[in-house]
XYZ file of N, CA, C and O in Angstrom:
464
model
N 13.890 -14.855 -8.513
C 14.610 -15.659 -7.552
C 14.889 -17.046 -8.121
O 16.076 -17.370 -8.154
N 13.873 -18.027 -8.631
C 13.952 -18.826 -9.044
C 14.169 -18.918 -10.378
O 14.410 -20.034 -10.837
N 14.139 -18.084 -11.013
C 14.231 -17.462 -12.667
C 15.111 -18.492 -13.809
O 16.158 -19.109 -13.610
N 14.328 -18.422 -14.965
C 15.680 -18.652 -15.927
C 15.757 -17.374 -16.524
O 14.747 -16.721 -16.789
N 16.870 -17.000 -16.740
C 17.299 -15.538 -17.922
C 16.462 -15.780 -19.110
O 16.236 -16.856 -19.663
N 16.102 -14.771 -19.370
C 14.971 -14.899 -20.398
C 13.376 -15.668 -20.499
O 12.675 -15.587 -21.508
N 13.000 -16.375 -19.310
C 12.104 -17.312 -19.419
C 11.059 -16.079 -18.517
O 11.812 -15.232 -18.034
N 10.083 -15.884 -18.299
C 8.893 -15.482 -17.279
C 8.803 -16.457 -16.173
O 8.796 -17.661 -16.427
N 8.742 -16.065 -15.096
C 8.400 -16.839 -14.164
C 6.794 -17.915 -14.425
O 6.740 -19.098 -14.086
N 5.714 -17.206 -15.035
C 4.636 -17.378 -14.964
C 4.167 -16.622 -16.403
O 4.462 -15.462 -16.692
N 3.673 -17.195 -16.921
C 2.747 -16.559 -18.767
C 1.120 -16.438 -17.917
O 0.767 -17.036 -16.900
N 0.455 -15.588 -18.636
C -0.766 -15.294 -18.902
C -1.033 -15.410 -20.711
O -0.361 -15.028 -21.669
N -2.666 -16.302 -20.560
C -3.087 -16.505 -21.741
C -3.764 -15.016 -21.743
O -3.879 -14.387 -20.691
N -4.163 -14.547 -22.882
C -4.522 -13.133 -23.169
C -5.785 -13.072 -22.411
O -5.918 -12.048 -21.740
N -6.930 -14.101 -22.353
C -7.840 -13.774 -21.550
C -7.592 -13.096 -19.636
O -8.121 -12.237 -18.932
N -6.586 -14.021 -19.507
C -6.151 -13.766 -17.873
C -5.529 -12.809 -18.236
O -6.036 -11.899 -17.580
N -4.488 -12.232 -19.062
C -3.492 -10.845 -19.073
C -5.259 -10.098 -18.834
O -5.489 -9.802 -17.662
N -6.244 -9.855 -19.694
C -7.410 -8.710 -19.898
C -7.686 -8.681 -18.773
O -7.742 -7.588 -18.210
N -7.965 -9.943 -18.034
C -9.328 -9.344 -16.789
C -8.175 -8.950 -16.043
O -8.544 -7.841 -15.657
N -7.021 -9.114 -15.578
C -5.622 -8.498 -14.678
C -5.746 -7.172 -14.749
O -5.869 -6.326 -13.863
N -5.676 -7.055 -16.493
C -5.683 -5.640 -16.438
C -7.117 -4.912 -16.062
O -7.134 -4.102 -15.135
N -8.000 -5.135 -16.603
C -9.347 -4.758 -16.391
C -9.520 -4.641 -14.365
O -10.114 -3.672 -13.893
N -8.921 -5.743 -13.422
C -8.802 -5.441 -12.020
C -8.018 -4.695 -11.582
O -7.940 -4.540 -10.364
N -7.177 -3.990 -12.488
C -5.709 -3.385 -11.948
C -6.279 -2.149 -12.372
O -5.546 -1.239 -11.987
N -7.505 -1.618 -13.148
C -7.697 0.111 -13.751
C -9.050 0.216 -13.046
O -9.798 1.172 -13.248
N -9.344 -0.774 -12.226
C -10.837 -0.727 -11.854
C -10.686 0.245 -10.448
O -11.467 1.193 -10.370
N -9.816 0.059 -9.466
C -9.554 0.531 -8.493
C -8.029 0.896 -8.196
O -7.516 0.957 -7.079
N -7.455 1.111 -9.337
C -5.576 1.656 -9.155
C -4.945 1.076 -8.521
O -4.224 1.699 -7.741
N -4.904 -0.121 -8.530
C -4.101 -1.347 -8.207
C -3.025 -1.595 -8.644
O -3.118 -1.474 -9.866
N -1.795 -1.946 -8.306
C -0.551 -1.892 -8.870
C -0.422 -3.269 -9.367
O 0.681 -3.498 -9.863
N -1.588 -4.640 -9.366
C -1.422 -5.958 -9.926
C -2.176 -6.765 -8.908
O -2.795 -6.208 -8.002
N -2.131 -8.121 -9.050
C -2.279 -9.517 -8.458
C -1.096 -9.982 -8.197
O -0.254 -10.038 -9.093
N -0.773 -10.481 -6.667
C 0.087 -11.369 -6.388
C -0.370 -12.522 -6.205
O -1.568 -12.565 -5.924
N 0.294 -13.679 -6.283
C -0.624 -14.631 -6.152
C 0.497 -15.385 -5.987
O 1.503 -15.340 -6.696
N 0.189 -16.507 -4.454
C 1.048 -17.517 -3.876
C 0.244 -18.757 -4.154
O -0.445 -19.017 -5.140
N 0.552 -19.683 -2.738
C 0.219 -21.176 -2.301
C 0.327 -20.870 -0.948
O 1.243 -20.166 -0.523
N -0.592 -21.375 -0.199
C -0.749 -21.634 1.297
C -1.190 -23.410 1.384
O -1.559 -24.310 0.630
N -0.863 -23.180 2.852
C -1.599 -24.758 2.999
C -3.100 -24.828 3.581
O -3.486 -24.014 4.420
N -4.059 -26.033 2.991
C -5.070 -25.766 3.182
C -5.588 -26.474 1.884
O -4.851 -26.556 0.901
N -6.921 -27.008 1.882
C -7.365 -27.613 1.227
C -7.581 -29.464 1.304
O -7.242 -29.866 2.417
N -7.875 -30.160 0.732
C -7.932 -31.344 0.790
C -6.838 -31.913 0.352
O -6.471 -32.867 1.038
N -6.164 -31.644 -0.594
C -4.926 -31.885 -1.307
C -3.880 -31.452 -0.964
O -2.870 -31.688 -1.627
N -3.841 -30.536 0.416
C -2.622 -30.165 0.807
C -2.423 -28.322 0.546
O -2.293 -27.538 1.486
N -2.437 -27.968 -0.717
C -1.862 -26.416 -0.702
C -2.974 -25.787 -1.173
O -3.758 -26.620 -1.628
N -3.402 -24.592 -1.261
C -4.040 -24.121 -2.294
C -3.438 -23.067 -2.689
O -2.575 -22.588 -1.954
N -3.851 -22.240 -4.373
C -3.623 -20.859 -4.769
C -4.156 -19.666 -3.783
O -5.123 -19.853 -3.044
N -3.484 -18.487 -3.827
C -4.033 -17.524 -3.128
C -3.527 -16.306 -4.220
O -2.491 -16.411 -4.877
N -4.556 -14.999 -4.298
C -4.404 -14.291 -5.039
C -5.233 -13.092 -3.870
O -6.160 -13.220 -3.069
N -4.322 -11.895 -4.288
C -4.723 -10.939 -3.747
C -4.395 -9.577 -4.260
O -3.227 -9.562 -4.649
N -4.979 -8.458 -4.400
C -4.680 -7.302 -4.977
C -3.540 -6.393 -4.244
O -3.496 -6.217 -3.027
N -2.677 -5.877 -5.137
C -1.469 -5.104 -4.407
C -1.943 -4.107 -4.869
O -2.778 -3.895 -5.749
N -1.081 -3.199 -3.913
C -1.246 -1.434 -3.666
C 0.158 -0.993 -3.879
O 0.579 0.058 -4.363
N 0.830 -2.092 -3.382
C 2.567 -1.366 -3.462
C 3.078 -3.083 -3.347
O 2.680 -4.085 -2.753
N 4.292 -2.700 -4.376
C 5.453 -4.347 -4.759
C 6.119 -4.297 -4.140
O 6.541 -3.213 -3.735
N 6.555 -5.404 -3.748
C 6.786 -5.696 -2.169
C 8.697 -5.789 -2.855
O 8.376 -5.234 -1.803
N 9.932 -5.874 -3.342
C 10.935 -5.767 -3.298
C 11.374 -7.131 -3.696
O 12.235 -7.228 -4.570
N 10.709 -8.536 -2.965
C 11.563 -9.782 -2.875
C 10.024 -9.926 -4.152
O 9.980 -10.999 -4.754
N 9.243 -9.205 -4.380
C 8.141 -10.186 -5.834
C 8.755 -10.511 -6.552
O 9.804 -9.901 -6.756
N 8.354 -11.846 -7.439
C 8.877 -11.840 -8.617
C 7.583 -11.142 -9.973
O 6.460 -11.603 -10.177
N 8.188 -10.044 -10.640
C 7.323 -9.368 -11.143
C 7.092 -9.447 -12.406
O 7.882 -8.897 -13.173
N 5.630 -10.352 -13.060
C 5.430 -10.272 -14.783
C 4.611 -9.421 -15.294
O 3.457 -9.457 -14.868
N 4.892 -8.617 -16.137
C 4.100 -7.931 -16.780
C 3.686 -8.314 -18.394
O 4.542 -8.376 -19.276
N 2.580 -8.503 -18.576
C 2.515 -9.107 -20.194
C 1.014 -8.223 -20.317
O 0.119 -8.398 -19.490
N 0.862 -7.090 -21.669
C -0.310 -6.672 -22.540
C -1.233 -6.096 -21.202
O -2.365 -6.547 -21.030
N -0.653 -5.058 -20.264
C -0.963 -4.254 -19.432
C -1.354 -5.080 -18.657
O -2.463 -4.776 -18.219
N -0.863 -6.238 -18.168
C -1.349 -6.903 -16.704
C -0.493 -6.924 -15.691
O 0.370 -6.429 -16.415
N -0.033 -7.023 -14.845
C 0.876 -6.995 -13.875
C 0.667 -8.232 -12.801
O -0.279 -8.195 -12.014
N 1.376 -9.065 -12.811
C 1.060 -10.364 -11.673
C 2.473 -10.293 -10.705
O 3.569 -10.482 -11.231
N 2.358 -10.034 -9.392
C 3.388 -10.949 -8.480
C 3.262 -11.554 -8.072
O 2.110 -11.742 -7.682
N 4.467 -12.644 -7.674
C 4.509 -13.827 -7.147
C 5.611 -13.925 -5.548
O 6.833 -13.936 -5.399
N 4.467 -13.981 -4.592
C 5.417 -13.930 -3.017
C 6.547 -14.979 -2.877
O 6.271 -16.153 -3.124
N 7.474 -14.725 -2.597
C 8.569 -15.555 -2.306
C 8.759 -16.788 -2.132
O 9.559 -17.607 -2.583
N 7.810 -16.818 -1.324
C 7.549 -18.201 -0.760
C 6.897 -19.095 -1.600
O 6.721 -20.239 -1.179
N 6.406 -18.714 -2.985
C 5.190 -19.324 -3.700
C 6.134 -19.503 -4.752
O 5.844 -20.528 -5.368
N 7.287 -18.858 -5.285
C 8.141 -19.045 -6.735
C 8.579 -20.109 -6.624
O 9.100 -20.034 -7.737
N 9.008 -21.567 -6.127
C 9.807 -22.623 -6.554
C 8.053 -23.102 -6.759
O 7.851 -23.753 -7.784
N 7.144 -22.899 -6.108
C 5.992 -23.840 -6.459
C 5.462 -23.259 -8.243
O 5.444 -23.997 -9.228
N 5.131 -21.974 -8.226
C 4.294 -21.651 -9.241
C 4.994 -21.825 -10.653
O 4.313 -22.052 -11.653
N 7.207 -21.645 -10.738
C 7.762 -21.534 -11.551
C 6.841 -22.399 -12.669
O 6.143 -23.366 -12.365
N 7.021 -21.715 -14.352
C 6.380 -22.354 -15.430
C 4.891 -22.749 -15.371
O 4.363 -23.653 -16.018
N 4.359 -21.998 -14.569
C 2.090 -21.841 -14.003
C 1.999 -20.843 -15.627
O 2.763 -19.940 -15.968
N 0.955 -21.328 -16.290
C 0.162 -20.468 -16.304
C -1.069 -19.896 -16.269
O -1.895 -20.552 -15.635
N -1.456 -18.876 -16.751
C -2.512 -18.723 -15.882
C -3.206 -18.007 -16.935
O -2.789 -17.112 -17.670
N -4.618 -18.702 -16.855
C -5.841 -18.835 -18.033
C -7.122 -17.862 -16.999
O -7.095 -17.781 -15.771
N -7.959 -17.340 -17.744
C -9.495 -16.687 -17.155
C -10.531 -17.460 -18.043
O -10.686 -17.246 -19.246
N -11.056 -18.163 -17.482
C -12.681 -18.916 -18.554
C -13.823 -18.260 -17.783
O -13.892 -17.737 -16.670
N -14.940 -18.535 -19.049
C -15.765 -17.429 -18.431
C -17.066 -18.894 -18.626
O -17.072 -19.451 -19.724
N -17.942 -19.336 -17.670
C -18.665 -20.665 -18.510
C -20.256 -19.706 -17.817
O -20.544 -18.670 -17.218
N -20.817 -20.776 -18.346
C -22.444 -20.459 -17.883
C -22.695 -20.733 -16.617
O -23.857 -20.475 -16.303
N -21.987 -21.192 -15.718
C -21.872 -21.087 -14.408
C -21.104 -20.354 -13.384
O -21.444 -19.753 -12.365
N -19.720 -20.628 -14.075
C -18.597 -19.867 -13.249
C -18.015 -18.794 -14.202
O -18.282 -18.658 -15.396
N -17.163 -18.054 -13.439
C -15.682 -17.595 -14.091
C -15.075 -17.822 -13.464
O -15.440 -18.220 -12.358
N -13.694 -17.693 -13.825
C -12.520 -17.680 -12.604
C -11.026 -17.825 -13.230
O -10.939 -18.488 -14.263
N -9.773 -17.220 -12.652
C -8.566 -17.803 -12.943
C -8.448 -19.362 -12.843
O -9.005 -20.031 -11.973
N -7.585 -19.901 -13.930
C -7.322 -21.146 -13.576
C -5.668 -21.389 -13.914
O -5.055 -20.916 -14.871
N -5.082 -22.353 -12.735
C -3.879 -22.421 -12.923
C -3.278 -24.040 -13.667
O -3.189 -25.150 -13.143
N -2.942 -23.572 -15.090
C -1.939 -24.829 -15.255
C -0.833 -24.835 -14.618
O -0.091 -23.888 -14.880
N -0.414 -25.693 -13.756
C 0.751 -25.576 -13.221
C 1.899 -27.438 -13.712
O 1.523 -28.596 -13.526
N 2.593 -27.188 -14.029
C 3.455 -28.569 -14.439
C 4.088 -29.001 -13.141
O 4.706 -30.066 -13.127
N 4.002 -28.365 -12.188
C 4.735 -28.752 -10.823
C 3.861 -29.554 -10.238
O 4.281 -30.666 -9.918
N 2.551 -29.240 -9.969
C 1.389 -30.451 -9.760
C 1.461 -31.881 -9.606
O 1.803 -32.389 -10.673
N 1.314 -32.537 -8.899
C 1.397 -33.606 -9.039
C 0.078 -34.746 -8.720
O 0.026 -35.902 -9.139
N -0.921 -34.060 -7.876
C -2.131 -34.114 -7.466
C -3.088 -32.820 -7.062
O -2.887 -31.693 -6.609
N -3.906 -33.376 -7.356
C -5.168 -31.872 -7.526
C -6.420 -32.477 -6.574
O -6.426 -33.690 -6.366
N -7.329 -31.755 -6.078
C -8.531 -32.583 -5.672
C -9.676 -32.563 -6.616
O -9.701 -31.640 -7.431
N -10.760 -33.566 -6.628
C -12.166 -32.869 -7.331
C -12.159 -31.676 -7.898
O -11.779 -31.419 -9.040
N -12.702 -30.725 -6.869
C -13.136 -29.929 -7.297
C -12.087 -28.521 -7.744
O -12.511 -27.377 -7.915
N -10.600 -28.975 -7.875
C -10.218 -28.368 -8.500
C -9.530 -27.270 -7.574
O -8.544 -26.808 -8.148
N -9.722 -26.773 -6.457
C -9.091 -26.181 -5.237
C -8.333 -25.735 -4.883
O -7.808 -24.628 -4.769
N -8.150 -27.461 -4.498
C -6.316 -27.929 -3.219
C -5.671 -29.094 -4.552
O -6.116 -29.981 -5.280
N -4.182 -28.300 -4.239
C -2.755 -29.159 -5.496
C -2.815 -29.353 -4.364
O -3.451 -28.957 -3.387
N -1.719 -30.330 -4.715
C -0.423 -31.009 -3.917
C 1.129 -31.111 -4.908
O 1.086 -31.183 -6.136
N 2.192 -31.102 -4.266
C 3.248 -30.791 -4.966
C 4.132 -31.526 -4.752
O 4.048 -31.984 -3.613
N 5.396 -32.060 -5.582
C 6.048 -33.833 -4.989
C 6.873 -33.120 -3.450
O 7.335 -31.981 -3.387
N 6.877 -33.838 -2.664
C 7.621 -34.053 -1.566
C 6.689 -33.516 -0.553
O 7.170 -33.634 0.574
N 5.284 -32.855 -0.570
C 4.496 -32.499 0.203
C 3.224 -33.424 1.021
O 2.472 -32.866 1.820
């Protein structure tokens, strides 16, 4: 929707393409979609959730057997995100670089995005 010809909506670093794929063969999942809602201290947060069936309006990346969509409503925010998996001695978790950002909170959460 928001697309450039030839560009991905969204890249995965190879760690995030593995565990995608590794959640997508674990239980026959057709991918991760993953938006922005509002909520948080900063205004929006990420939301990610497992699909069963692609919804028509996704925007759909596939990179090294991972599959990510992105809900409609979330593509002018996420355009040019990408999206990293770190694994530390405390946490794991997806993490989103996003260049649209303009404020983040502490702990890393809730963005905020210009005009919000």
């Amino acid at each position: 929707m928001f697309g450039i010809p030839g560009k991905q909506a969204v890249t995965m670093t190879s760690a995030a393409a593995a565990q995608i794929a590794r959640l997508m063969a674990k239980d026959g999942h057709e991918g991760l979609r993953i938006g922005v809602k509002k909520g948080g201290c900063a205004g929006m947060e990420y939301t990610m959730e497992y699909v069963t069936q692609v919804d028509p309006h996704d925007e759909v990346v596939e990179q090294d057997g991972a599959r990510v969509m992105i809900a409609p409503m979330a593509q002018m925010f996420l355009f040019g995100t990408e999206i990293d998996y770190k694994v530390s001695l405390l946490e794991s978790g997806f993490h989103f670089i996003n260049p649209n950002v303009t404020e983040a909170c502490g702990c890393g959460e809730s963005i905020k995005f210009e005009g919000m």
